Amino acid sequence: MSTSTPETHEFQAEVKQVLDIVVHSLYTDKEIFLRELISNASDATEKLRHVRLTEKDVLDDNLDLEINITGDDQAGTITIQDFGIGMTHDELIENLGTIAHSGSKAFLKALAEGGEKNENLIGQFGVGFYSVFMVADKVDVYSRSWGKDSEGWRWTSDGSGSYEMELTEGLRRGTKIVAHLKEEYKDFSKAETIKGIIRKYSAFVAFPVQVDGEKVNTVEAIWLKNKSEVKKDEYQEFYKFQAHAFDEPRFWLHFNSDAPITINALLFVPTDNPEKWGMGKVDPGVALHCRKILIDSSPKNLLPDWLRFVKGVVDSADIPLNISRESMQDSALINKIRGVLTKRFIKDLENKAKRKPEDYESFWKAFNPFIKEGVTTDWENREALAKLLRFESSMTEAGKLTNLDEYLTRAKEEQKEIYFLFGPNRKAIESGPYLEAFKARDIEVIFVYEPVDEFVMSNLGTFQEKQLVSADNKDIELPDLDDPSKGRPLAKDKLESLTKWIKATLGDKVGDVSASERLVDSPAIVLNADKFMTAQMRKIMEQLGDEAGTMPPGEAVAFQINPRHKLVRTLYNLTQENAKQAELFLHTMFDNTLMAAGMLDDPKDMINRVYSLLDQIGTKKE
Ligand code: ADP
Ligand code: MG
C-alpha cells in the first residue's frame, strides 16, 4: 500500500452519530479532550514498552518514552506527540474510522488471553479520540507504526463525514496529533492553559509529559503502589500536592481491594479541621481517578457528606472513563465504592482508637462534629459511628474521655438504659439537680456539653439495644434506695394530700406532681416530660422555631418532691397552718427547681417572692 495521492474515506455509518454525541453532549468540560489524547499517548507508549520486551527490530529504538505537547497560539494549534506504538494505514482506519472499536481493548484482550493483564492501559471504550472534535475543526494525525519498515501516514478530518489519508515521509515512530482549534477554543494553544489542564487531569501519567520541554507531571501515583513501597515522607509530600495543603496529614489510609470492585484508595485526614472557626462547609476532597487519570476532582457521592474533611484519591479501574460527570453522580458503581470506602474508613478509625487512643482522641477533638453528623445522617453506619463517639461522664475524671462500649461494660446487668445529661460544662451538671439520684445508685451518666450532642443522642436512640435517655426524663425508673440515714418519709396520706394541693396551686405550670424516692439531697425537682426532647433542647429549638413558628408546644414539666426531705415536711405543715405562707413557700421552691434545671425564663416573679419572704422574716423580728 503506497500512493502519493490522498485517499478519501467515509466514516463508518455509526461514527457520524457518535461523533455528534461526543462533540455535543458526552463531556461537560471541553478541556478533557487533552486528557483523552494524553491517555491515548500514554497507552500507545505503554504498548511500545511492552513490544520492546519481545521484539528486537523496533523502529527508532533510541527514542525516549515521553509525551511532548506544544501549543502554537499564532497558528491556534495544539500538538500532542508520543513515541509509542504508532498506527499503520489499516490501523488508522480501524481505530479512528470506526467507532466502538477500541484498539486498546483488543490489545488488553490479547494480553489477557496470553495470561497477562496490564493495569496501565486507560482506553477501553473507543470514543475518547473523537472528543478532540469538540475543540478542533480540523485534526491531523501523523502516525508511524513501530515495525522497522513501516510507512508513515497522515490522517486528516474535520470530524464530519469523511477523512483523508496520505502517505507521508520523514515521520518518527509513534503518533503526532495536531488539532487546529476552533476560534472560541484558541486558548487551548497557550502553554499555561495546557500545563494547568495536565496538572489537573494527567498529573500521574506514568511517562513524562512535557510542555515545551518542561516536565509537567512530576508526581507519582503512589496510591497504586504497594503500601510497603511507599515511605512516610512520600505520603506527606503527596498529601500536600493533592490537597493543596500546608499542614501535615494527621494520618492516612492506603488500601487496595479487588472484590467486589477494584479500588485503590489513599485517604488523608488533615491536621486541621477545615471548617473550624465557623468556616463554611468544604467541598468533598477526594478525587476520583480511573487508572491514574482524573475523572472528577470533587465528586459529590464518592463518600458520604460527613466525610468531606477527608482528602486524597480513589482510583477504580472499573469506572468507565468516558462517562460524563452528571451520569457519574448516581451510578450504582459509585454507590458500591462509597459503601466499601466508608466501612473501611470507619474500621480504620476504630482500630486507631484501640491501638493509639491518644491519636484518636486528638482526632476526636478536632473532627468530632463530622462523626456526630455521621451518626445522625448515615443510617447504614450509625452503630459503627456511635462506637466512635467520646464523652466525659460521671465516672471519668474531668478531661478524660470514655465511650458507649466502655459505659456498657461498667453498667450493671439489670440497667436497661444509657443515661446522659446535657449542661454547659462539667461543673454545672455535677452541681445540678439531676445527677444525685444516679450517683446515689452508682449509675453512670454521660455528660454532654453541646446542644448538638443532645440531638445526636436522641437521634441515635439506642446503642446495643439499650435506649439512650436523658437523665432528666420523668419516666426513668430507678431502683429503690431504702436508706434509713435519710430520715423517715412523710406518711402516705399526708403525701397524697400534699401532692394534690401542689397540683391545684401550681395549676397548668406543671404536669404530673408526685413524690419520688429518686431524690436524695434536694427537696424537689422538675423533670422533662417530653420523650423525644430534653428540656434544654426544647428551649433551643423553641428559640430557633420562634422565627419559623413551627415548634409544637411541649408537655408541661413534671414536679417531684422528696418525701424524706425536711423542707417538704415543713411545706406540709404550712399547708395545715397558714395557706398564704404555704403558697409563697411552694412557689419559691418551684422557682428554685426551675432555676436549677436552667428553665426559669422570667425571674421577675421570683425576685418579688423572695422579697416578700425577706419581708416576712423582718416583720417577725420587729
Ligand atoms: P480508546 O482509547 O478508549 O480505545 P479512543 O477513541 O481514545 O478509544 O482511541 C481509539 C483507538 O485509537 C485506541 O484504542 C488506539 O488503538 C488508537 N489510538 C488512539 N490514539 C493513539 C496513539 N496516540 N497512538 C496509537 N494508537 C492510538
Ligand atoms: Mg482513549
XYZ file of C-alpha atoms and ligand atoms in Angstrom:
650
model
C 0.000 0.000 0.000
C 1.690 3.125 -1.133
C 0.314 6.030 -3.061
C 1.118 9.686 -3.140
C -2.361 10.950 -3.928
C -4.598 11.337 -0.877
C -7.277 8.730 -0.291
C -10.704 9.776 0.914
C -12.629 7.503 3.252
C -16.138 7.768 4.585
C -16.549 7.340 8.323
C -18.408 4.200 9.244
C -22.160 4.899 9.444
C -22.412 4.970 13.249
C -19.386 7.213 13.551
C -21.284 10.272 12.412
C -23.927 9.709 15.053
C -21.463 9.006 17.808
C -19.284 11.927 16.829
C -22.299 14.085 17.236
C -22.901 12.750 20.752
C -19.272 13.074 21.756
C -18.867 16.542 20.386
C -22.111 17.894 21.741
C -23.064 16.105 24.894
C -20.839 13.392 26.291
C -18.409 15.665 28.093
C -19.241 18.692 30.152
C -15.768 20.147 30.165
C -14.222 20.751 26.785
C -10.729 20.647 28.273
C -10.929 16.904 28.804
C -10.059 16.371 25.130
C -6.467 16.797 26.272
C -6.887 14.189 28.958
C -8.152 11.771 26.303
C -5.327 12.446 23.887
C -2.700 12.143 26.621
C -4.300 8.922 27.807
C -4.109 7.560 24.286
C -0.494 8.648 24.006
C 0.259 7.000 27.321
C -1.482 3.796 26.230
C 0.451 3.763 22.975
C 3.718 4.311 24.843
C 2.886 1.553 27.280
C 2.176 -0.770 24.367
C 5.524 0.110 22.830
C 7.252 -0.642 26.105
C 5.599 -3.989 26.013
C 6.528 -4.669 22.397
C 10.131 -3.858 23.183
C 10.304 -6.641 25.685
C 9.896 -9.246 22.981
C 10.764 -7.637 19.638
C 14.258 -6.762 18.556
C 13.603 -4.769 15.424
C 11.852 -1.709 16.750
C 11.947 1.492 14.710
C 13.710 4.493 16.325
C 14.601 2.336 19.285
C 16.658 5.122 20.831
C 13.703 7.473 21.365
C 12.815 8.248 24.968
C 9.411 7.147 26.116
C 7.924 10.554 26.714
C 4.960 12.577 25.586
C 5.564 16.041 24.150
C 2.977 18.745 23.904
C 3.381 22.112 22.286
C 0.971 24.924 21.687
C 1.203 27.484 18.911
C -1.041 30.385 19.719
C -0.217 32.141 16.463
C -1.467 29.232 14.411
C -4.057 28.279 17.043
C -2.933 24.677 17.227
C -2.014 22.189 19.911
C 0.231 19.234 19.123
C 0.489 16.032 21.110
C 3.320 13.725 20.170
C 4.204 10.302 21.523
C 6.860 7.791 20.552
C 4.576 4.907 21.213
C 3.425 2.009 19.159
C 2.022 4.107 16.294
C -0.569 3.026 13.758
C -0.312 1.503 10.299
C -2.520 2.584 7.416
C -5.060 -0.090 8.243
C -4.927 0.539 11.962
C -5.666 4.220 11.404
C -8.787 3.224 9.511
C -9.737 0.613 12.024
C -9.045 2.659 15.142
C -10.075 6.147 14.108
C -12.552 5.451 11.334
C -14.747 3.006 13.153
C -16.412 3.541 16.433
C -16.870 1.198 19.338
C -13.745 -0.420 18.179
C -11.014 0.110 20.619
C -7.547 -0.987 19.763
C -6.628 -0.804 23.388
C -9.414 -3.123 24.315
C -8.322 -5.583 21.688
C -4.804 -5.265 22.998
C -5.934 -5.971 26.545
C -7.889 -8.934 25.330
C -4.830 -10.266 23.581
C -2.809 -9.813 26.736
C -5.470 -11.464 28.832
C -5.542 -14.462 26.522
C -1.802 -14.667 26.876
C -2.337 -14.782 30.651
C -1.235 -11.197 31.333
C -3.065 -8.127 32.473
C -1.954 -4.573 32.105
C -3.350 -2.024 34.525
C -1.637 0.844 32.808
C -3.912 0.881 29.816
C -6.543 3.546 30.039
C -8.631 3.390 26.937
C -11.397 0.877 26.819
C -14.309 2.370 25.031
C -13.126 3.617 21.732
C -14.617 7.104 21.728
C -12.098 9.252 23.586
C -10.238 10.306 20.498
C -13.295 11.944 18.988
C -13.503 14.390 21.872
C -10.830 16.416 20.080
C -13.534 17.490 17.633
C -15.238 19.361 20.448
C -12.498 21.971 20.238
C -10.973 21.489 16.791
C -12.406 21.960 13.339
C -9.553 20.053 11.758
C -7.311 17.339 13.111
C -4.159 15.869 11.574
C -2.949 12.562 12.899
C 0.579 11.657 11.789
C 1.418 8.114 12.675
C 4.084 5.578 12.006
C 3.946 2.082 13.425
C 6.813 0.529 15.383
C 7.906 -2.006 12.728
C 11.310 -1.340 11.110
C 9.944 -0.902 7.593
C 6.631 0.758 8.333
C 5.293 3.708 6.346
C 4.176 6.970 7.853
C 0.655 8.241 7.254
C -1.258 11.431 7.745
C -4.908 11.071 8.662
C -6.946 14.287 8.418
C -10.549 15.050 9.153
C -12.864 17.872 10.113
C -14.947 15.438 12.117
C -17.945 15.435 9.832
C -18.496 12.921 7.059
C -15.138 11.714 5.923
C -11.400 11.664 6.454
C -8.439 11.796 4.174
C -5.265 9.742 4.264
C -1.934 10.436 2.662
C 1.414 8.690 2.704
C 3.905 10.941 4.490
C 7.703 10.806 4.508
C 10.041 11.581 7.365
C 7.874 10.605 10.354
C 9.328 9.181 13.505
C 7.865 6.247 15.356
C 4.639 6.929 17.127
C 1.846 9.401 16.703
C 1.634 13.160 16.447
C -1.748 14.782 16.624
C -2.190 18.378 15.500
C -5.506 19.879 16.485
C -6.484 23.092 14.666
C -8.551 24.782 17.318
C -11.902 26.393 16.684
C -11.868 30.151 17.147
C -13.555 30.018 20.553
C -11.121 27.401 21.882
C -7.868 29.056 20.798
C -6.946 29.343 24.476
C -6.004 25.682 24.469
C -2.936 26.580 22.432
C -1.425 28.566 25.332
C 1.304 26.786 27.270
C -0.039 27.907 30.651
C -3.530 26.642 29.892
C -2.116 23.357 28.674
C 0.018 22.897 31.787
C -2.939 23.653 34.011
C -5.056 21.000 32.355
C -2.282 18.434 32.564
C -1.746 19.108 36.255
C -5.443 18.725 36.802
C -6.180 15.556 34.873
C -2.951 13.895 33.953
C -0.590 14.628 36.805
C 0.042 10.961 37.407
C 0.568 9.594 33.914
C 3.363 7.032 34.041
C 5.507 8.634 31.306
C 6.945 12.137 31.352
C 4.520 14.659 29.885
C 6.437 17.703 28.663
C 5.148 21.061 27.586
C 7.738 22.973 25.562
C 10.362 20.690 27.041
C 9.285 21.164 30.668
C 8.084 18.108 32.528
C 4.675 18.816 33.986
C 3.652 15.568 35.634
C 6.107 15.321 38.475
C 4.118 13.353 40.992
C 3.890 9.633 41.136
C 0.597 7.796 41.503
C 1.642 6.325 44.828
C -1.859 5.052 45.594
C -1.308 2.324 43.019
C 1.851 1.155 44.734
C 2.157 -1.366 47.451
C 1.996 0.099 50.949
C 5.403 -1.335 51.768
C 6.935 0.521 48.834
C 5.867 3.997 49.934
C 7.804 5.961 52.524
C 6.294 8.222 55.139
C 7.611 11.419 53.576
C 6.277 10.368 50.185
C 2.818 10.167 51.697
C 3.261 13.569 53.334
C 4.545 15.080 50.134
C 1.711 13.616 48.123
C -0.882 14.908 50.561
C 0.383 18.445 50.208
C 0.329 18.208 46.448
C -3.048 16.575 46.142
C -4.916 18.562 48.784
C -3.090 21.848 48.074
C -2.421 21.721 51.789
C 0.148 23.348 54.012
C -0.387 21.237 57.097
C 0.854 17.693 57.611
C -1.537 14.806 57.225
C -2.676 13.607 60.640
C -2.886 10.056 59.338
C -3.759 8.206 56.176
C -5.433 5.069 54.990
C -3.934 3.350 51.998
C -5.765 0.311 50.821
C -6.425 -1.808 47.783
C -9.276 -4.170 47.162
C -10.256 -6.401 44.266
C -13.696 -7.505 45.337
C -16.445 -6.552 44.963
C -14.731 -3.919 42.822
C -11.201 -2.892 42.096
C -10.329 0.053 44.300
C -7.035 1.697 45.111
C -7.563 4.392 47.674
C -5.369 6.762 49.579
C -7.312 8.813 52.105
C -5.797 11.507 54.300
C -7.058 13.159 57.440
C -5.623 16.670 57.745
C -4.188 18.085 60.935
C -6.677 20.923 60.962
C -10.410 20.810 60.729
C -11.119 22.883 57.615
C -14.466 24.004 58.983
C -13.298 25.285 62.354
C -13.753 28.947 63.266
C -17.085 28.802 61.505
C -15.562 28.462 58.072
C -18.173 27.364 55.567
C -18.859 23.818 54.532
C -15.975 22.460 52.462
C -16.303 20.618 49.173
C -15.538 16.916 49.000
C -11.763 16.492 48.866
C -11.266 13.012 47.472
C -10.680 12.875 43.742
C -11.908 10.063 41.555
C -9.461 8.564 39.097
C -9.547 5.713 36.678
C -6.136 4.234 36.093
C -4.308 7.398 37.151
C -6.465 9.698 35.024
C -8.682 12.174 36.813
C -12.390 11.787 36.290
C -13.644 14.252 38.879
C -11.633 16.211 41.417
C -14.526 16.753 43.796
C -17.183 14.113 43.196
C -20.254 14.548 45.382
C -21.287 10.985 46.052
C -17.989 9.193 46.262
C -18.068 9.484 50.046
C -20.916 10.367 52.395
C -21.216 14.057 53.135
C -19.887 13.737 56.677
C -16.548 12.552 55.266
C -15.985 15.772 53.357
C -12.961 16.594 55.523
C -11.055 13.652 54.059
C -8.569 14.339 51.260
C -6.999 12.014 48.766
C -7.538 9.842 45.753
C -9.718 6.938 44.826
C -8.864 5.024 41.716
C -11.039 2.348 40.259
C -10.156 0.552 37.082
C -13.800 -0.482 36.796
C -15.056 3.023 36.099
C -15.788 3.825 32.502
C -13.533 6.788 31.804
C -15.704 8.091 29.042
C -18.617 8.961 31.192
C -19.788 12.429 31.920
C -19.895 13.759 35.446
C -23.631 14.108 35.530
C -24.219 10.446 34.953
C -21.419 9.661 37.389
C -23.373 11.012 40.323
C -25.905 8.302 40.823
C -24.260 5.360 39.261
C -24.568 2.097 41.142
C -20.837 1.652 40.869
C -20.164 4.836 42.811
C -22.587 3.682 45.480
C -20.668 0.472 45.808
C -17.361 2.262 46.075
C -18.821 4.591 48.684
C -20.060 1.645 50.731
C -16.691 -0.068 50.729
C -14.682 3.082 51.437
C -16.872 4.306 54.265
C -16.809 0.983 56.072
C -13.058 0.744 55.680
C -12.511 4.253 56.919
C -14.661 3.753 59.995
C -12.955 0.485 60.729
C -9.609 2.183 60.469
C -10.660 4.819 62.989
C -11.908 2.098 65.285
C -8.564 0.318 65.115
C -6.736 3.546 65.702
C -8.870 4.217 68.764
C -7.859 0.823 70.130
C -4.191 0.851 69.234
C -3.379 4.527 69.644
C -6.045 6.067 71.844
C -4.153 9.380 72.205
C -4.045 9.815 68.427
C -7.705 9.036 68.199
C -8.612 11.477 70.954
C -6.644 14.213 69.299
C -8.518 13.448 66.071
C -11.759 13.454 68.015
C -11.073 16.876 69.477
C -10.612 18.389 66.038
C -13.089 16.416 63.964
C -15.896 15.308 66.309
C -18.545 17.430 64.572
C -18.175 15.261 61.476
C -18.541 11.998 63.384
C -21.625 13.385 65.113
C -23.018 14.452 61.779
C -22.389 10.922 60.539
C -24.317 9.406 63.439
C -27.351 11.491 62.589
C -27.217 11.214 58.808
C -25.530 7.962 57.801
C -28.081 5.337 58.680
C -26.114 2.489 57.264
C -23.141 3.163 59.523
C -24.661 4.720 62.601
C -23.964 1.874 65.024
C -20.326 1.740 63.955
C -20.092 5.516 64.155
C -21.708 5.534 67.598
C -18.753 3.497 68.827
C -16.509 6.362 67.779
C -18.292 8.920 69.971
C -16.387 10.110 73.022
C -17.600 11.862 76.184
C -16.865 12.659 79.758
C -19.106 11.011 82.297
C -19.886 10.871 85.984
C -17.315 8.102 86.230
C -14.449 9.744 84.378
C -12.076 12.318 85.688
C -12.528 15.797 84.275
C -10.987 15.927 80.822
C -10.807 12.129 80.438
C -12.975 10.573 77.761
C -14.957 7.402 77.618
C -17.267 5.781 75.081
C -20.502 3.839 74.856
C -18.840 0.419 74.805
C -16.920 1.167 77.973
C -20.069 2.576 79.555
C -21.832 -0.726 78.972
C -19.017 -2.778 80.451
C -19.372 -0.740 83.655
C -23.182 -0.793 83.758
C -24.929 -3.341 85.948
C -26.661 -6.104 84.079
C -30.155 -5.028 85.039
C -29.616 -1.497 83.754
C -31.771 -1.233 80.646
C -30.933 2.279 79.605
C -27.957 4.509 78.934
C -28.195 7.875 80.657
C -26.853 11.217 79.582
C -27.154 14.758 80.804
C -26.667 17.966 78.961
C -25.155 21.025 80.576
C -22.857 23.878 79.658
C -19.953 22.209 81.461
C -18.995 19.514 83.917
C -19.388 21.673 86.976
C -22.878 22.772 86.009
C -24.000 19.188 85.545
C -22.388 17.978 88.755
C -23.975 20.709 90.834
C -27.324 20.410 89.052
C -30.355 18.616 90.461
C -30.390 15.539 88.234
C -27.169 13.744 88.921
C -27.633 12.979 92.623
C -30.195 10.236 92.078
C -27.817 8.400 89.741
C -24.740 8.994 91.875
C -26.513 7.611 94.907
C -27.249 4.432 92.963
C -23.836 4.175 91.349
C -25.274 4.552 87.853
C -23.044 6.205 85.264
C -24.286 9.286 83.428
C -22.677 10.554 80.257
C -22.024 14.288 80.189
C -22.633 16.222 77.004
C -21.832 19.885 76.662
C -23.049 20.981 73.268
C -26.633 21.361 72.110
C -25.845 19.229 69.086
C -24.877 16.353 71.400
C -28.381 16.093 72.732
C -29.642 15.952 69.210
C -27.117 13.238 68.397
C -28.144 11.186 71.419
C -31.853 11.374 70.795
C -31.317 10.789 67.088
C -29.192 7.737 67.768
C -31.944 6.451 70.053
C -30.367 3.168 71.072
C -26.959 1.592 71.384
C -26.566 -2.184 71.652
C -30.318 -2.342 72.130
C -30.210 -0.062 75.159
C -32.141 3.145 74.981
C -30.334 6.432 75.353
C -32.301 8.520 77.825
C -31.741 11.981 79.145
C -31.333 11.714 82.908
C -33.855 14.484 83.453
C -36.677 12.428 81.979
C -39.623 11.818 84.265
C -40.269 8.271 83.117
C -36.955 6.903 84.302
C -37.459 4.246 86.914
C -34.583 3.889 89.297
C -34.190 1.096 91.833
C -35.359 1.947 95.374
C -32.827 3.454 97.671
C -34.006 2.482 101.113
C -31.546 4.486 103.082
C -32.626 4.969 106.699
C -29.958 7.612 107.260
C -32.005 9.925 105.054
C -34.802 10.104 107.597
C -38.373 8.842 107.704
C -40.605 9.651 104.752
C -43.742 11.712 105.229
C -46.768 9.464 105.801
C -48.577 8.211 102.700
C -51.890 10.014 103.258
C -50.140 13.291 104.002
C -48.073 12.956 100.910
C -51.154 12.324 98.847
C -52.963 15.399 100.067
C -49.794 17.465 99.711
C -49.250 16.492 96.033
C -52.906 17.199 95.283
C -52.623 20.608 96.881
C -49.427 21.353 94.939
C -51.063 20.454 91.652
C -54.050 22.654 92.463
C -51.802 25.551 93.475
C -49.382 25.446 90.560
C -52.123 24.727 88.036
C -51.005 24.323 84.442
C -47.456 25.373 85.219
C -46.841 21.685 85.884
C -47.989 18.359 84.550
C -47.667 15.416 86.911
C -46.941 16.057 90.570
C -45.664 13.130 92.597
C -43.460 12.004 95.462
C -40.270 10.300 94.412
C -37.591 8.193 96.009
C -35.319 9.309 93.211
C -34.269 12.395 95.118
C -31.541 12.289 97.674
C -30.451 15.722 98.884
C -32.848 18.060 97.090
C -36.367 18.685 98.326
C -37.874 18.780 94.826
C -37.077 18.628 91.158
C -38.677 19.372 87.800
C -38.417 16.696 85.146
C -38.783 16.656 81.468
C -41.982 15.026 80.317
C -41.092 15.034 76.662
C -39.948 11.646 75.454
C -38.211 12.949 72.384
C -36.537 16.059 73.592
C -34.859 17.195 76.716
C -35.983 20.434 78.224
C -32.765 22.156 77.200
C -33.114 21.021 73.658
C -36.700 22.117 73.517
C -35.640 25.540 74.679
C -33.078 25.804 71.923
C -35.497 24.501 69.353
C -38.121 26.945 70.524
C -35.723 29.814 70.098
C -34.921 28.636 66.601
C -38.516 27.698 65.887
C -39.775 31.065 67.041
C -38.686 32.532 63.771
C -40.145 29.734 61.727
C -43.102 29.366 64.097
C -43.111 25.604 63.654
C -42.427 24.317 67.145
C -45.356 22.476 68.737
C -45.867 23.273 72.409
C -44.032 20.902 74.760
C -45.600 18.995 77.606
C -45.549 20.777 80.948
C -42.744 19.691 83.249
C -43.335 17.058 85.901
C -42.740 18.100 89.528
C -41.426 15.615 92.036
C -40.953 16.090 95.758
C -38.651 14.234 98.091
C -40.792 12.630 100.821
C -37.816 12.370 103.187
C -36.778 15.988 102.955
C -37.201 18.347 105.878
C -38.464 21.239 103.727
C -41.195 19.022 102.301
C -42.340 18.248 105.806
C -42.263 21.988 106.544
C -44.331 22.665 103.456
C -46.899 20.097 104.517
C -47.155 21.642 107.958
C -47.583 25.121 106.477
C -50.470 23.925 104.299
C -52.237 22.988 107.527
C -51.453 26.205 109.408
C -51.009 29.119 107.022
C -52.230 28.657 103.462
C -50.860 32.007 102.292
C -47.358 31.283 103.511
C -47.541 27.762 102.150
C -48.252 29.137 98.692
C -45.344 31.523 98.841
C -43.142 28.692 100.092
C -44.217 26.368 97.265
C -43.777 28.945 94.533
C -40.307 29.756 95.766
C -39.431 26.083 95.894
C -40.767 25.589 92.391
C -38.784 28.588 91.122
C -35.661 27.070 92.605
C -36.184 23.771 90.843
C -36.761 25.572 87.558
C -33.654 27.595 88.071
C -31.619 24.504 88.909
C -32.862 22.976 85.668
C -31.957 26.088 83.707
C -35.596 26.575 82.762
C -36.546 29.726 84.612
C -37.474 32.087 81.815
C -38.540 35.168 83.719
C -37.027 35.820 87.148
C -39.218 38.845 87.920
C -41.905 36.959 89.859
C -39.313 35.022 91.704
C -37.464 38.108 92.806
C -40.671 39.614 94.123
C -41.428 36.433 96.044
C -38.014 36.379 97.634
C -38.527 39.979 98.732
C -41.821 39.132 100.338
C -40.143 36.216 102.142
C -37.478 38.584 103.425
C -40.185 40.988 104.393
C -41.939 38.317 106.459
C -38.712 37.392 108.226
C -38.189 41.055 109.002
C -41.774 41.513 110.208
C -41.363 38.596 112.618
C -38.292 40.192 114.153
C -39.890 43.532 114.850
P -9.841 4.124 23.494
O -8.637 4.869 23.936
O -10.881 4.067 24.545
O -9.550 2.812 22.911
P -10.014 6.206 21.635
O -11.112 6.738 20.808
O -9.392 7.140 22.581
O -10.537 4.947 22.366
O -8.916 5.631 20.691
C -9.256 4.632 19.766
C -8.083 3.812 19.401
O -7.205 4.553 18.569
C -7.211 3.372 20.562
O -7.714 2.213 21.151
C -5.886 3.115 19.870
O -5.854 1.835 19.306
C -5.889 4.132 18.765
N -5.085 5.295 19.148
C -5.556 6.479 19.572
N -4.546 7.321 19.854
C -3.395 6.658 19.579
C -1.996 6.955 19.680
N -1.569 8.157 20.114
N -1.106 6.005 19.292
C -1.524 4.802 18.864
N -2.818 4.457 18.783
C -3.746 5.352 19.120
Mg -8.662 6.723 24.590
